[in-house]
PDB file of C-alpha atoms in Angstrom:
ATOM      1  CA  MET A   1       2.107 -24.129  15.746  1.00  0.00           C
ATOM      2  CA  GLY A   2       3.177 -20.602  14.884  1.00  0.00           C
ATOM      3  CA  LEU A   3       1.169 -17.429  14.870  1.00  0.00           C
ATOM      4  CA  ILE A   4      -0.509 -15.380  12.074  1.00  0.00           C
ATOM      5  CA  CYS A   5      -0.747 -11.801  12.902  1.00  0.00           C
ATOM      6  CA  ILE A   6      -2.648  -9.392  10.640  1.00  0.00           C
ATOM      7  CA  GLU A   7      -1.086  -5.644  10.563  1.00  0.00           C
ATOM      8  CA  LEU A   8      -3.583  -3.244   9.422  1.00  0.00           C
ATOM      9  CA  PHE A   9      -3.802   0.459   8.775  1.00  0.00           C
ATOM     10  CA  ALA A  10      -7.087   1.909   8.766  1.00  0.00           C
ATOM     11  CA  THR A  11      -9.158   5.368   8.856  1.00  0.00           C
ATOM     12  CA  LEU A  12     -11.910   5.870  11.085  1.00  0.00           C
ATOM     13  CA  ASP A  13     -14.349   4.827   8.602  1.00  0.00           C
ATOM     14  CA  LEU A  14     -12.178   1.734   8.151  1.00  0.00           C
ATOM     15  CA  VAL A  15     -10.853   2.500   4.711  1.00  0.00           C
ATOM     16  CA  GLY A  16      -7.471   0.274   4.248  1.00  0.00           C
ATOM     17  CA  GLN A  17      -6.703   1.289   0.766  1.00  0.00           C
ATOM     18  CA  ALA A  18      -3.341   2.486  -0.241  1.00  0.00           C
ATOM     19  CA  PRO A  19      -1.986   4.241   2.887  1.00  0.00           C
ATOM     20  CA  GLY A  20       1.503   4.198   1.890  1.00  0.00           C
ATOM     21  CA  GLY A  21       1.640   6.468  -1.055  1.00  0.00           C
ATOM     22  CA  PRO A  22      -0.187   7.742  -4.342  1.00  0.00           C
ATOM     23  CA  GLU A  23       0.827   4.958  -6.466  1.00  0.00           C
ATOM     24  CA  GLU A  24       0.180   2.219  -4.209  1.00  0.00           C
ATOM     25  CA  ASP A  25      -3.568   1.469  -5.603  1.00  0.00           C
ATOM     26  CA  PRO A  26      -4.609   4.427  -7.259  1.00  0.00           C
ATOM     27  CA  VAL A  27      -7.552   3.077  -9.431  1.00  0.00           C
ATOM     28  CA  GLY A  28     -10.719   5.003  -8.382  1.00  0.00           C
ATOM     29  CA  PHE A  29      -9.282   6.193  -5.073  1.00  0.00           C
ATOM     30  CA  SER A  30      -8.314   9.867  -4.549  1.00  0.00           C
ATOM     31  CA  PHE A  31      -6.214   9.649  -1.022  1.00  0.00           C
ATOM     32  CA  GLY A  32      -3.200   7.467  -1.753  1.00  0.00           C
ATOM     33  CA  GLY A  33      -0.541   8.230   0.967  1.00  0.00           C
ATOM     34  CA  TRP A  34      -3.357   9.270   3.490  1.00  0.00           C
ATOM     35  CA  GLN A  35      -1.178   7.721   6.466  1.00  0.00           C
ATOM     36  CA  ALA A  36       2.169   9.650   5.945  1.00  0.00           C
ATOM     37  CA  PRO A  37       0.603  13.090   7.578  1.00  0.00           C
ATOM     38  CA  LEU A  38      -0.457  11.053  10.633  1.00  0.00           C
ATOM     39  CA  ILE A  39       2.742   9.195  11.435  1.00  0.00           C
ATOM     40  CA  ASP A  40       4.513  10.347  14.696  1.00  0.00           C
ATOM     41  CA  GLU A  41       7.217   8.903  16.986  1.00  0.00           C
ATOM     42  CA  VAL A  42       4.848   6.700  19.001  1.00  0.00           C
ATOM     43  CA  THR A  43       3.046   5.157  15.952  1.00  0.00           C
ATOM     44  CA  GLY A  44       6.370   4.743  14.331  1.00  0.00           C
ATOM     45  CA  ALA A  45       7.633   2.687  17.392  1.00  0.00           C
ATOM     46  CA  GLN A  46       4.474   0.733  17.749  1.00  0.00           C
ATOM     47  CA  VAL A  47       5.047  -0.277  13.900  1.00  0.00           C
ATOM     48  CA  GLY A  48       8.591  -1.313  14.640  1.00  0.00           C
ATOM     49  CA  ALA A  49       7.702  -3.262  17.714  1.00  0.00           C
ATOM     50  CA  ALA A  50       4.867  -5.257  15.976  1.00  0.00           C
ATOM     51  CA  TYR A  51       7.648  -6.742  13.580  1.00  0.00           C
ATOM     52  CA  GLU A  52       9.943  -7.863  16.132  1.00  0.00           C
ATOM     53  CA  GLY A  53      10.422 -11.522  15.844  1.00  0.00           C
ATOM     54  CA  THR A  54       8.938 -12.020  12.671  1.00  0.00           C
ATOM     55  CA  ASP A  55      10.011 -14.983  10.616  1.00  0.00           C
ATOM     56  CA  ALA A  56       8.155 -14.813   7.655  1.00  0.00           C
ATOM     57  CA  LEU A  57       5.836 -12.627   5.575  1.00  0.00           C
ATOM     58  CA  LEU A  58       2.539 -13.693   4.195  1.00  0.00           C
ATOM     59  CA  LEU A  59       1.443 -11.545   1.227  1.00  0.00           C
ATOM     60  CA  GLY A  60      -1.195 -10.742  -1.597  1.00  0.00           C
ATOM     61  CA  ARG A  61      -0.029 -10.101  -4.829  1.00  0.00           C
ATOM     62  CA  ARG A  62      -0.410  -6.542  -5.022  1.00  0.00           C
ATOM     63  CA  THR A  63       1.310  -5.734  -1.721  1.00  0.00           C
ATOM     64  CA  TYR A  64       4.143  -8.120  -2.628  1.00  0.00           C
ATOM     65  CA  ASP A  65       4.903  -6.422  -6.006  1.00  0.00           C
ATOM     66  CA  MET A  66       5.159  -3.234  -4.177  1.00  0.00           C
ATOM     67  CA  PHE A  67       7.355  -4.622  -1.391  1.00  0.00           C
ATOM     68  CA  ALA A  68       9.503  -6.379  -3.899  1.00  0.00           C
ATOM     69  CA  ALA A  69      10.249  -3.258  -5.935  1.00  0.00           C
ATOM     70  CA  TYR A  70      10.968  -1.267  -2.802  1.00  0.00           C
ATOM     71  CA  TRP A  71      12.363  -2.933   0.284  1.00  0.00           C
ATOM     72  CA  PRO A  72      15.661  -4.753  -1.547  1.00  0.00           C
ATOM     73  CA  HIS A  73      16.836  -1.109  -2.138  1.00  0.00           C
ATOM     74  CA  GLN A  74      16.278   0.349   1.477  1.00  0.00           C
ATOM     75  CA  GLU A  75      19.086  -1.357   3.408  1.00  0.00           C
ATOM     76  CA  GLY A  76      21.494   1.158   5.010  1.00  0.00           C
ATOM     77  CA  GLY A  77      18.732   3.978   4.793  1.00  0.00           C
ATOM     78  CA  GLU A  78      16.176   5.513   6.912  1.00  0.00           C
ATOM     79  CA  ASP A  79      14.193   2.181   7.199  1.00  0.00           C
ATOM     80  CA  ASN A  80      17.251  -0.120   7.423  1.00  0.00           C
ATOM     81  CA  ASP A  81      15.782  -2.272  10.282  1.00  0.00           C
ATOM     82  CA  ILE A  82      12.626  -3.199   8.748  1.00  0.00           C
ATOM     83  CA  ALA A  83      14.165  -3.415   5.309  1.00  0.00           C
ATOM     84  CA  THR A  84      16.849  -5.967   6.683  1.00  0.00           C
ATOM     85  CA  LEU A  85      14.244  -8.000   8.270  1.00  0.00           C
ATOM     86  CA  PHE A  86      11.907  -8.010   5.167  1.00  0.00           C
ATOM     87  CA  ASN A  87      14.516  -8.991   2.729  1.00  0.00           C
ATOM     88  CA  SER A  88      15.944 -11.833   5.078  1.00  0.00           C
ATOM     89  CA  VAL A  89      12.780 -13.648   6.080  1.00  0.00           C
ATOM     90  CA  PRO A  90      10.920 -15.989   3.716  1.00  0.00           C
ATOM     91  CA  LYS A  91       8.010 -14.324   1.747  1.00  0.00           C
ATOM     92  CA  TYR A  92       4.941 -16.484   0.716  1.00  0.00           C
ATOM     93  CA  VAL A  93       2.792 -14.925  -2.060  1.00  0.00           C
ATOM     94  CA  ALA A  94      -0.924 -15.465  -2.531  1.00  0.00           C
ATOM     95  CA  SER A  95      -1.690 -15.224  -6.268  1.00  0.00           C
ATOM     96  CA  ARG A  96      -3.354 -16.938  -8.977  1.00  0.00           C
ATOM     97  CA  GLY A  97      -1.157 -15.366 -11.593  1.00  0.00           C
ATOM     98  CA  ARG A  98       2.655 -15.608 -12.116  1.00  0.00           C
ATOM     99  CA  PRO A  99       4.641 -13.076  -9.912  1.00  0.00           C
ATOM    100  CA  ASP A 100       7.933 -12.309 -10.339  1.00  0.00           C
ATOM    101  CA  LEU A 101       9.767 -14.231  -7.458  1.00  0.00           C
ATOM    102  CA  SER A 102      13.149 -12.624  -7.826  1.00  0.00           C
ATOM    103  CA  TRP A 103      12.801 -11.139  -4.352  1.00  0.00           C
ATOM    104  CA  ARG A 104      15.110 -13.345  -2.269  1.00  0.00           C
ATOM    105  CA  GLY A 105      13.262 -16.087  -0.123  1.00  0.00           C
ATOM    106  CA  SER A 106       9.975 -15.677  -2.095  1.00  0.00           C
ATOM    107  CA  THR A 107       7.601 -18.528  -2.797  1.00  0.00           C
ATOM    108  CA  GLN A 108       4.227 -18.742  -4.461  1.00  0.00           C
ATOM    109  CA  LEU A 109       1.287 -20.471  -2.579  1.00  0.00           C
ATOM    110  CA  GLY A 110      -0.760 -23.092  -4.473  1.00  0.00           C
ATOM    111  CA  ALA A 111      -4.507 -22.874  -5.212  1.00  0.00           C
ATOM    112  CA  ASP A 112      -5.543 -24.380  -2.055  1.00  0.00           C
ATOM    113  CA  LEU A 113      -4.907 -21.390  -0.032  1.00  0.00           C
ATOM    114  CA  ALA A 114      -6.129 -22.230   3.425  1.00  0.00           C
ATOM    115  CA  GLY A 115      -4.244 -25.611   3.242  1.00  0.00           C
ATOM    116  CA  ALA A 116      -0.835 -23.617   2.278  1.00  0.00           C
ATOM    117  CA  VAL A 117      -1.455 -21.136   4.972  1.00  0.00           C
ATOM    118  CA  ARG A 118      -1.988 -23.800   7.603  1.00  0.00           C
ATOM    119  CA  GLU A 119       1.443 -25.514   6.603  1.00  0.00           C
ATOM    120  CA  ILE A 120       3.154 -22.104   6.697  1.00  0.00           C
ATOM    121  CA  ARG A 121       1.924 -21.833  10.376  1.00  0.00           C
ATOM    122  CA  ASP A 122       3.171 -25.151  11.002  1.00  0.00           C
ATOM    123  CA  ARG A 123       6.805 -24.159   9.711  1.00  0.00           C
ATOM    124  CA  HIS A 124       7.331 -20.640  11.136  1.00  0.00           C
ATOM    125  CA  GLU A 125       6.759 -19.086  14.662  1.00  0.00           C
ATOM    126  CA  ASN A 126       5.590 -15.541  13.625  1.00  0.00           C
ATOM    127  CA  ILE A 127       4.141 -15.001  10.466  1.00  0.00           C
ATOM    128  CA  LYS A 128       3.091 -11.392   9.498  1.00  0.00           C
ATOM    129  CA  VAL A 129       0.363 -10.249   7.128  1.00  0.00           C
ATOM    130  CA  VAL A 130       0.785  -6.747   5.896  1.00  0.00           C
ATOM    131  CA  GLY A 131      -1.737  -4.804   3.627  1.00  0.00           C
ATOM    132  CA  SER A 132      -3.177  -7.350   1.244  1.00  0.00           C
ATOM    133  CA  LEU A 133      -6.916  -6.796   1.900  1.00  0.00           C
ATOM    134  CA  ASP A 134      -8.112  -9.481  -0.478  1.00  0.00           C
ATOM    135  CA  LEU A 135      -5.793 -12.199   1.425  1.00  0.00           C
ATOM    136  CA  VAL A 136      -6.824 -10.549   4.815  1.00  0.00           C
ATOM    137  CA  ARG A 137     -10.619 -11.181   4.012  1.00  0.00           C
ATOM    138  CA  THR A 138      -9.870 -14.869   3.239  1.00  0.00           C
ATOM    139  CA  LEU A 139      -8.145 -15.226   6.223  1.00  0.00           C
ATOM    140  CA  LEU A 140     -10.952 -13.720   8.482  1.00  0.00           C
ATOM    141  CA  ARG A 141     -13.294 -15.915   6.641  1.00  0.00           C
ATOM    142  CA  GLU A 142     -11.320 -19.177   7.395  1.00  0.00           C
ATOM    143  CA  LYS A 143     -10.463 -17.635  10.906  1.00  0.00           C
ATOM    144  CA  LEU A 144      -6.837 -18.268   9.906  1.00  0.00           C
ATOM    145  CA  PHE A 145      -5.239 -15.793  12.113  1.00  0.00           C
ATOM    146  CA  ASP A 146      -4.440 -15.439  15.757  1.00  0.00           C
ATOM    147  CA  ARG A 147      -3.928 -11.732  16.270  1.00  0.00           C
ATOM    148  CA  ILE A 148      -4.937  -8.463  14.470  1.00  0.00           C
ATOM    149  CA  ASP A 149      -2.647  -5.189  14.967  1.00  0.00           C
ATOM    150  CA  LEU A 150      -4.947  -2.379  13.882  1.00  0.00           C
ATOM    151  CA  TRP A 151      -4.008   1.409  13.819  1.00  0.00           C
ATOM    152  CA  LEU A 152      -7.115   3.476  13.485  1.00  0.00           C
ATOM    153  CA  HIS A 153      -6.249   7.030  12.164  1.00  0.00           C
ATOM    154  CA  PRO A 154      -8.600  10.044  13.063  1.00  0.00           C
ATOM    155  CA  ILE A 155      -9.649  10.892   9.411  1.00  0.00           C
ATOM    156  CA  MET A 156     -12.488   9.594   7.354  1.00  0.00           C
ATOM    157  CA  LEU A 157     -12.384   9.384   3.642  1.00  0.00           C
ATOM    158  CA  GLY A 158     -15.877   8.243   2.456  1.00  0.00           C
ATOM    159  CA  GLU A 159     -14.257   6.213  -0.420  1.00  0.00           C
ATOM    160  CA  GLY A 160     -11.886   3.394  -0.850  1.00  0.00           C
ATOM    161  CA  LYS A 161     -11.497  -0.275  -0.024  1.00  0.00           C
ATOM    162  CA  LYS A 162     -12.592  -1.189   3.652  1.00  0.00           C
ATOM    163  CA  VAL A 163     -10.527  -3.544   5.699  1.00  0.00           C
ATOM    164  CA  PHE A 164     -13.510  -5.928   6.684  1.00  0.00           C
ATOM    165  CA  ASP A 165     -15.502  -5.664   3.500  1.00  0.00           C
ATOM    166  CA  GLY A 166     -16.727  -9.358   2.225  1.00  0.00           C
ATOM    167  CA  GLY A 167     -14.744 -11.683   4.444  1.00  0.00           C
ATOM    168  CA  VAL A 168     -15.836 -11.210   8.008  1.00  0.00           C
ATOM    169  CA  VAL A 169     -17.877 -14.164   9.427  1.00  0.00           C
ATOM    170  CA  PRO A 170     -19.073 -14.007  13.100  1.00  0.00           C
ATOM    171  CA  THR A 171     -15.947 -13.994  15.421  1.00  0.00           C
ATOM    172  CA  ASN A 172     -15.319 -13.248  18.921  1.00  0.00           C
ATOM    173  CA  LEU A 173     -11.958 -11.389  19.683  1.00  0.00           C
ATOM    174  CA  THR A 174     -10.308 -10.567  23.065  1.00  0.00           C
ATOM    175  CA  LEU A 175      -8.278  -7.233  23.622  1.00  0.00           C
ATOM    176  CA  LEU A 176      -4.632  -8.281  24.421  1.00  0.00           C
ATOM    177  CA  GLU A 177      -3.497  -5.116  25.751  1.00  0.00           C
ATOM    178  CA  PRO A 178      -4.822  -1.647  26.836  1.00  0.00           C
ATOM    179  CA  PRO A 179      -5.147   0.869  23.552  1.00  0.00           C
ATOM    180  CA  ALA A 180      -2.501   3.422  22.825  1.00  0.00           C
ATOM    181  CA  SER A 181      -2.452   6.583  21.116  1.00  0.00           C
ATOM    182  CA  GLY A 182       0.071   9.022  19.641  1.00  0.00           C
ATOM    183  CA  GLY A 183       0.107  12.769  19.668  1.00  0.00           C
ATOM    184  CA  LYS A 184      -1.631  12.867  16.355  1.00  0.00           C
ATOM    185  CA  GLY A 185      -4.658  10.806  17.684  1.00  0.00           C
ATOM    186  CA  THR A 186      -3.768   7.302  15.991  1.00  0.00           C
ATOM    187  CA  VAL A 187      -5.053   4.516  18.210  1.00  0.00           C
ATOM    188  CA  PHE A 188      -3.318   1.403  18.422  1.00  0.00           C
ATOM    189  CA  LEU A 189      -5.519  -1.817  19.212  1.00  0.00           C
ATOM    190  CA  ARG A 190      -4.250  -5.248  19.556  1.00  0.00           C
ATOM    191  CA  TYR A 191      -6.773  -8.057  19.570  1.00  0.00           C
ATOM    192  CA  GLY A 192      -6.285 -11.755  19.599  1.00  0.00           C
ATOM    193  CA  LEU A 193      -8.804 -14.503  17.942  1.00  0.00           C
ATOM    194  CA  ALA A 194     -10.957 -15.821  20.841  1.00  0.00           C
ATOM    195  CA  ASP A 195     -13.267 -19.178  20.936  1.00  0.00           C
ATOM    196  CA  GLY A 196     -17.021 -19.028  20.067  1.00  0.00           C
ATOM    197  CA  ILE A 197     -19.048 -16.679  18.095  1.00  0.00           C
ATOM    198  CA  PRO A 198     -20.766 -13.547  19.213  1.00  0.00           C
ATOM    199  CA  THR A 199     -23.982 -14.063  21.071  1.00  0.00           C
ATOM    200  CA  THR A 200     -26.688 -11.328  22.105  1.00  0.00           C
ATOM    201  CA  GLY A 201     -28.446 -10.191  25.095  1.00  0.00           C
ATOM    202  CA  ASP A 202     -30.581  -7.509  26.571  1.00  0.00           C
ATOM    203  CA  MET A 203     -29.083  -4.101  27.749  1.00  0.00           C
ATOM    204  CA  SER A 204     -32.038  -3.411  29.876  1.00  0.00           C
ATOM    205  CA  ALA A 205     -31.983  -6.868  31.708  1.00  0.00           C
ATOM    206  CA  PRO A 206     -31.611  -6.420  35.523  1.00  0.00           C
ATOM    207  CA  ASP A 207     -28.300  -8.270  35.396  1.00  0.00           C
ATOM    208  CA  ARG A 208     -26.846  -5.610  33.307  1.00  0.00           C
ATOM    209  CA  GLY A 209     -27.553  -2.810  35.901  1.00  0.00           C
ATOM    210  CA  LEU A 210     -29.572  -0.877  33.220  1.00  0.00           C
ATOM    211  CA  GLY A 211     -33.046  -1.839  34.383  1.00  0.00           C
ATOM    212  CA  SER A 212     -35.414   0.497  36.121  1.00  0.00           C
ATOM    213  CA  ASN A 213     -35.434   1.457  39.870  1.00  0.00           C
TER     214      ASN A 213
END
């Protein structure tokens, strides 16, 4: 069974809308492209490494349309490595509409999204989910993921779609490697899905080392 890895870029107040550019998702949002001034060599290398070994993309309709309009034209340019990868692997699109599937290797998923994602997981080794916040919420709700790569950027916007709104259920995660930050303050966190659900406790209990002397 393959791994489903969610790649997320978020502000400190967990806004994930339109990090890449003003035209990405402009309705009711003033800060499209907020990520660009915060990219440095460290963050760029982290993102590149995160895509190594990818053999399929799982995308929501909006993200798919943007990628299909952009990446087929980027081979040979500055982003050649990612362009070549994205253009060569299968793309699976979660959409209730009728997306244009002319981007090579694209397939629309059926109405049973959870079932279709499980089939993809059986077919591929390393599936990446990029952007696609509505799809991410479904995957979180169904616990149909294995890893979350989260880049937290040192800004707060106070508006925009949040990465975890509307899809989260109680879920345990485990930190897979130490956090890493670049020179501009972006922190990279990699979590894996863990068994069980969160439990509660008493921070003042003696076994927590926080009780009175």
